[in-house]
């Protein structure tokens, strides 16, 4: 269900996490108190929950910091600001990747950045849904064109993007982030985020990519019930320490944009050492699923092309370019 203008005004009032009387909300929105109650109930469809107490009013169960285009732009460094053609913040999209894929196919230029507060059809790998409650996490996509590179030459981009995200989180003093080949972010064995890159173009160039990032900042428990694997979010990692979503958004762009812009020159080689330093799979027994094939073994890191190295029971080591990795009985 699309978010309405009334709901947007209601959220702007409730975002501070304080109690607001029904009378106050009704007056501000020009609605009856019974209509306000209906608007509040509609918020649950966005993954938001509220508390109502007689004599005190209503408040959101979790304070919201809504994304603000001006605040994100103010947090960008000069290089990122110069490289970004357009930065958009949407209340709601089906998915940020789908939105920019449409722009890509319509011929839009490189350097468009898109955030959404809520996704109605967020995408993970292999068509899985990405749980996307309103105003809680980071849903980000970047459209980029690579005029000098073919599809094979940007094959390691997801690993470089993973490195850029770990750099950004380290800059914000968030430690202990691990990467799971080829495109997941983990903390203490639990999934924190994921990268989804959709490419198009020619084998010998040029090509284009829509680079998507989903990062859990605050994932409400009621929404997390839909997730079928161990998960975490930045709120659980940081404890009492708070993080601004707008600061986080700008910091991510300050680290993502230079990596993407330089990738045609550097390739994956510039990021191998950093990726290996935070490899969360190396040395672990795992299963690699490629179509209907299951390969069991021990992960031995990545090779210099970013391919996954698996050691089989007979001691042989083979490199794989694609597949889904499952470890510790978790569903990838």
Coordinates of C-alpha atoms in Angstrom, one line a residue:
X1 CA 0.0 0.0 0.0
X2 CA 1.5 3.4 -1.0
X3 CA 2.3 5.7 1.9
X4 CA -0.2 8.6 1.9
X5 CA 0.5 12.3 2.5
X6 CA -1.5 12.1 5.7
X7 CA 0.8 9.2 6.9
X8 CA 3.9 11.2 6.0
X9 CA 2.6 14.2 8.1
X10 CA 1.7 11.8 10.9
X11 CA 5.2 10.2 10.9
X12 CA 6.9 13.6 10.8
X13 CA 5.0 14.4 14.1
X14 CA 5.6 11.1 15.7
X15 CA 9.3 10.7 14.6
X16 CA 10.6 12.2 17.9
X17 CA 9.4 9.2 19.9
X18 CA 7.4 11.4 22.3
X19 CA 3.7 11.1 23.2
X20 CA 1.3 13.2 21.1
X21 CA -2.4 13.5 22.0
X22 CA -5.1 12.4 19.6
X23 CA -6.4 15.9 19.7
X24 CA -3.0 17.4 18.8
X25 CA -2.6 14.9 15.9
X26 CA -6.1 15.5 14.6
X27 CA -5.7 19.2 14.6
X28 CA -2.3 19.1 12.9
X29 CA -3.6 16.8 10.1
X30 CA -7.1 18.3 9.8
X31 CA -8.8 14.9 10.6
X32 CA -11.2 13.6 13.2
X33 CA -9.8 11.6 16.1
X34 CA -11.3 8.4 14.8
X35 CA -9.6 9.1 11.4
X36 CA -6.3 9.5 13.3
X37 CA -6.8 6.1 14.8
X38 CA -7.2 4.6 11.4
X39 CA -4.1 6.4 10.1
X40 CA -2.1 5.0 13.1
X41 CA -3.3 1.5 12.4
X42 CA -2.1 1.9 8.8
X43 CA 1.4 2.4 10.0
X44 CA 1.7 -1.2 10.9
X45 CA 1.6 -2.1 7.2
X46 CA 4.9 -0.1 6.9
X47 CA 6.5 -2.2 9.7
X48 CA 6.0 0.6 12.3
X49 CA 4.4 0.0 15.7
X50 CA 3.0 2.4 18.2
X51 CA 1.8 2.6 21.7
X52 CA -1.4 4.4 22.8
X53 CA -2.0 5.3 26.5
X54 CA -5.2 6.9 27.7
X55 CA -4.5 10.5 28.9
X56 CA -1.1 10.6 27.2
X57 CA -1.7 9.9 23.6
X58 CA 0.3 8.0 21.0
X59 CA 4.0 7.5 20.3
X60 CA 6.1 5.3 18.0
X61 CA 7.7 2.3 19.8
X62 CA 11.0 3.4 18.2
X63 CA 12.1 6.9 17.5
X64 CA 12.7 7.6 13.8
X65 CA 15.3 9.6 12.1
X66 CA 14.0 10.1 8.6
X67 CA 16.5 10.4 5.7
X68 CA 17.0 14.0 4.6
X69 CA 18.6 14.7 1.2
X70 CA 20.1 18.0 2.4
X71 CA 21.7 16.4 5.4
X72 CA 23.1 13.5 3.4
X73 CA 24.5 16.0 0.8
X74 CA 26.1 18.1 3.6
X75 CA 27.9 15.0 4.9
X76 CA 29.5 14.2 1.5
X77 CA 33.2 15.0 0.8
X78 CA 34.1 17.1 -2.2
X79 CA 35.0 14.1 -4.4
X80 CA 31.8 12.2 -3.7
X81 CA 29.7 15.4 -4.2
X82 CA 31.4 16.0 -7.6
X83 CA 30.8 12.4 -8.7
X84 CA 27.2 12.1 -7.8
X85 CA 25.0 13.4 -10.6
X86 CA 21.7 13.1 -8.7
X87 CA 20.8 12.0 -5.1
X88 CA 17.2 11.0 -4.4
X89 CA 15.4 10.1 -1.2
X90 CA 12.1 8.3 -1.7
X91 CA 9.4 7.6 0.8
X92 CA 8.6 4.3 -0.8
X93 CA 9.7 2.2 -3.9
X94 CA 9.2 -1.3 -5.0
X95 CA 13.0 -1.6 -4.7
X96 CA 15.8 0.9 -5.2
X97 CA 17.5 -1.5 -7.6
X98 CA 14.4 -1.9 -9.8
X99 CA 13.9 1.9 -9.8
X100 CA 17.4 2.6 -11.0
X101 CA 17.3 -0.4 -13.4
X102 CA 14.5 1.4 -15.2
X103 CA 16.5 4.6 -15.3
X104 CA 19.4 2.7 -16.7
X105 CA 17.3 1.2 -19.5
X106 CA 15.9 4.6 -20.3
X107 CA 19.5 5.9 -20.9
X108 CA 20.0 7.9 -17.7
X109 CA 23.6 9.0 -17.0
X110 CA 26.0 7.5 -14.6
X111 CA 26.2 8.7 -11.0
X112 CA 22.5 8.5 -9.8
X113 CA 22.1 7.6 -6.1
X114 CA 18.8 6.5 -4.7
X115 CA 17.6 5.9 -1.1
X116 CA 14.2 4.6 0.0
X117 CA 12.6 4.7 3.4
X118 CA 10.5 1.7 2.6
X119 CA 10.6 -1.0 -0.1
X120 CA 7.5 -3.0 -1.0
X121 CA 9.5 -5.6 -3.0
X122 CA 13.0 -5.3 -1.8
X123 CA 15.3 -7.8 -3.6
X124 CA 18.0 -10.1 -2.3
X125 CA 20.0 -12.7 -4.2
X126 CA 18.2 -15.3 -6.3
X127 CA 14.9 -13.3 -6.1
X128 CA 14.5 -13.5 -2.4
X129 CA 12.6 -10.8 -0.6
X130 CA 14.5 -8.2 1.5
X131 CA 12.6 -7.3 4.6
X132 CA 12.3 -3.5 4.4
X133 CA 10.3 -1.8 7.3
X134 CA 9.8 2.0 6.9
X135 CA 12.5 4.3 8.2
X136 CA 14.5 1.6 9.9
X137 CA 17.4 0.6 7.8
X138 CA 19.5 1.7 4.7
X139 CA 18.1 0.8 1.3
X140 CA 20.5 2.3 -1.2
X141 CA 21.3 1.8 -4.9
X142 CA 23.8 3.5 -7.3
X143 CA 23.6 3.6 -11.1
X144 CA 27.1 3.5 -12.7
X145 CA 28.3 3.2 -16.2
X146 CA 31.7 1.6 -17.1
X147 CA 32.6 2.9 -20.6
X148 CA 36.0 1.1 -20.7
X149 CA 35.1 -2.2 -19.1
X150 CA 33.2 -5.3 -20.2
X151 CA 31.1 -7.6 -17.9
X152 CA 34.1 -9.9 -17.1
X153 CA 36.3 -7.0 -16.1
X154 CA 33.8 -5.8 -13.3
X155 CA 33.1 -9.4 -12.1
X156 CA 34.8 -8.7 -8.7
X157 CA 32.9 -5.4 -8.1
X158 CA 30.8 -7.0 -5.3
X159 CA 33.9 -7.8 -3.3
X160 CA 35.2 -4.3 -3.7
X161 CA 31.8 -2.9 -2.6
X162 CA 32.0 -5.1 0.5
X163 CA 35.4 -3.6 1.3
X164 CA 34.0 -0.1 0.9
X165 CA 31.2 -0.8 3.3
X166 CA 33.6 -2.2 6.0
X167 CA 35.7 0.9 5.6
X168 CA 32.7 3.1 6.1
X169 CA 31.6 1.2 9.2
X170 CA 35.1 1.3 10.6
X171 CA 35.2 5.0 10.0
X172 CA 32.1 5.2 12.3
X173 CA 33.9 3.0 14.9
X174 CA 31.8 0.0 14.2
X175 CA 34.2 -2.9 14.5
X176 CA 34.1 -6.7 13.9
X177 CA 32.4 -6.7 10.5
X178 CA 33.1 -9.7 8.4
X179 CA 32.4 -10.4 4.7
X180 CA 30.9 -13.6 3.4
X181 CA 31.6 -14.4 -0.2
X182 CA 30.5 -13.1 -2.5
X183 CA 28.3 -10.2 -1.1
X184 CA 27.1 -10.5 2.5
X185 CA 28.1 -8.5 5.6
X186 CA 28.1 -10.4 8.9
X187 CA 28.8 -9.7 12.6
X188 CA 29.4 -12.5 15.0
X189 CA 28.0 -15.0 12.6
X190 CA 24.8 -13.1 11.9
X191 CA 23.8 -11.3 8.8
X192 CA 24.0 -7.5 8.9
X193 CA 23.5 -6.6 5.3
X194 CA 23.8 -7.6 1.7
X195 CA 25.0 -6.4 -1.7
X196 CA 23.1 -7.0 -4.9
X197 CA 24.7 -5.9 -8.2
X198 CA 22.8 -6.2 -11.4
X199 CA 24.9 -5.7 -14.6
X200 CA 24.1 -5.3 -18.2
X201 CA 26.2 -4.6 -21.3
X202 CA 28.7 -6.3 -23.5
X203 CA 31.4 -8.8 -22.7
X204 CA 34.1 -6.5 -24.2
X205 CA 32.4 -3.3 -23.0
X206 CA 30.9 -0.9 -22.3
X207 CA 28.7 -2.1 -19.4
X208 CA 26.6 -0.7 -16.6
X209 CA 25.7 -1.7 -13.1
X210 CA 23.0 -1.0 -10.5
X211 CA 24.7 -1.5 -7.2
X212 CA 22.4 -2.2 -4.3
X213 CA 23.1 -2.2 -0.6
X214 CA 20.7 -3.2 2.2
X215 CA 22.0 -2.6 5.7
X216 CA 20.2 -3.3 8.9
X217 CA 20.2 -0.3 11.3
X218 CA 17.2 -1.1 13.4
X219 CA 15.2 -4.1 12.5
X220 CA 12.0 -4.4 14.5
X221 CA 11.6 -7.9 16.0
X222 CA 8.1 -8.3 14.5
X223 CA 9.5 -7.7 11.0
X224 CA 12.5 -9.9 11.6
X225 CA 10.2 -12.9 12.1
X226 CA 10.1 -13.1 8.3
X227 CA 13.9 -13.7 8.1
X228 CA 15.0 -17.3 7.9
X229 CA 18.6 -17.0 9.0
X230 CA 20.4 -15.5 12.0
X231 CA 20.5 -11.7 11.7
X232 CA 21.7 -8.6 13.5
X233 CA 21.6 -4.8 13.1
X234 CA 23.7 -1.9 14.0
X235 CA 21.5 -1.1 17.0
X236 CA 22.3 -4.5 18.5
X237 CA 26.0 -4.2 17.7
X238 CA 26.4 -0.7 19.2
X239 CA 24.2 -1.1 22.2
X240 CA 23.6 2.2 23.9
X241 CA 25.6 4.1 21.4
X242 CA 23.4 5.8 18.8
X243 CA 24.1 6.3 15.1
X244 CA 22.5 8.9 12.8
X245 CA 21.0 7.3 9.7
X246 CA 21.9 10.5 7.7
X247 CA 25.5 10.4 8.9
X248 CA 25.6 6.7 8.0
X249 CA 24.2 7.3 4.6
X250 CA 26.7 10.0 3.8
X251 CA 29.6 8.0 5.2
X252 CA 28.7 5.0 3.1
X253 CA 28.6 7.2 -0.1
X254 CA 32.0 8.7 0.8
X255 CA 33.5 5.3 0.7
X256 CA 31.4 3.6 -2.0
X257 CA 31.7 6.3 -4.7
X258 CA 35.5 6.4 -4.9
X259 CA 35.7 2.6 -5.0
X260 CA 33.2 2.4 -7.8
X261 CA 34.7 5.4 -9.7
X262 CA 38.2 3.9 -9.6
X263 CA 37.3 0.3 -10.3
X264 CA 37.9 0.4 -14.0
X265 CA 41.5 1.4 -13.2
X266 CA 42.2 -0.7 -10.2
X267 CA 40.1 -3.8 -10.7
X268 CA 39.7 -6.3 -7.8
X269 CA 43.5 -6.4 -7.1
X270 CA 43.4 -3.2 -5.1
X271 CA 41.0 -4.7 -2.6
X272 CA 42.1 -8.3 -2.2
X273 CA 44.2 -7.9 0.9
X274 CA 41.5 -5.9 2.7
X275 CA 38.8 -8.4 1.7
X276 CA 40.9 -11.3 2.9
X277 CA 41.5 -9.6 6.3
X278 CA 37.8 -9.7 7.0
X279 CA 36.9 -12.9 5.3
X280 CA 34.4 -14.6 7.6
X281 CA 34.4 -17.9 5.9
X282 CA 38.0 -18.9 5.5
X283 CA 38.8 -22.2 7.3
X284 CA 35.1 -23.1 7.9
X285 CA 33.4 -26.2 6.6
X286 CA 30.7 -25.2 4.2
X287 CA 28.4 -26.2 1.3
X288 CA 28.4 -24.5 -2.0
X289 CA 25.2 -24.7 -4.0
X290 CA 25.4 -24.2 -7.8
X291 CA 22.1 -24.9 -9.4
X292 CA 21.2 -28.5 -8.3
X293 CA 24.8 -29.3 -7.4
X294 CA 26.1 -29.3 -3.8
X295 CA 29.8 -29.1 -3.2
X296 CA 31.0 -29.8 0.4
X297 CA 34.4 -28.8 1.7
X298 CA 36.3 -26.2 3.6
X299 CA 36.6 -22.6 2.4
X300 CA 40.1 -21.6 1.7
X301 CA 39.5 -17.9 1.0
X302 CA 39.6 -16.3 -2.5
X303 CA 42.0 -16.3 -5.3
X304 CA 43.5 -13.3 -7.0
X305 CA 40.4 -13.0 -9.3
X306 CA 38.0 -13.0 -6.3
X307 CA 36.9 -16.6 -6.9
X308 CA 35.9 -18.8 -4.0
X309 CA 38.5 -21.5 -3.1
X310 CA 37.0 -24.7 -1.7
X311 CA 39.1 -27.6 -0.5
X312 CA 37.4 -31.0 -1.0
X313 CA 37.7 -34.0 1.3
X314 CA 40.4 -35.5 -1.0
X315 CA 42.6 -32.4 -0.5
X316 CA 42.0 -30.8 -3.9
X317 CA 41.2 -27.1 -4.1
X318 CA 39.0 -25.7 -6.8
X319 CA 38.0 -22.1 -7.6
X320 CA 34.3 -21.2 -8.2
X321 CA 33.0 -18.0 -9.8
X322 CA 29.4 -18.3 -8.5
X323 CA 27.1 -20.1 -6.1
X324 CA 25.5 -19.9 -2.7
X325 CA 27.5 -20.7 0.4
X326 CA 25.9 -22.2 3.5
X327 CA 27.8 -22.6 6.8
X328 CA 26.9 -23.5 10.4
X329 CA 23.6 -24.8 9.1
X330 CA 22.5 -21.3 8.2
X331 CA 20.5 -20.7 5.1
X332 CA 22.3 -18.3 2.8

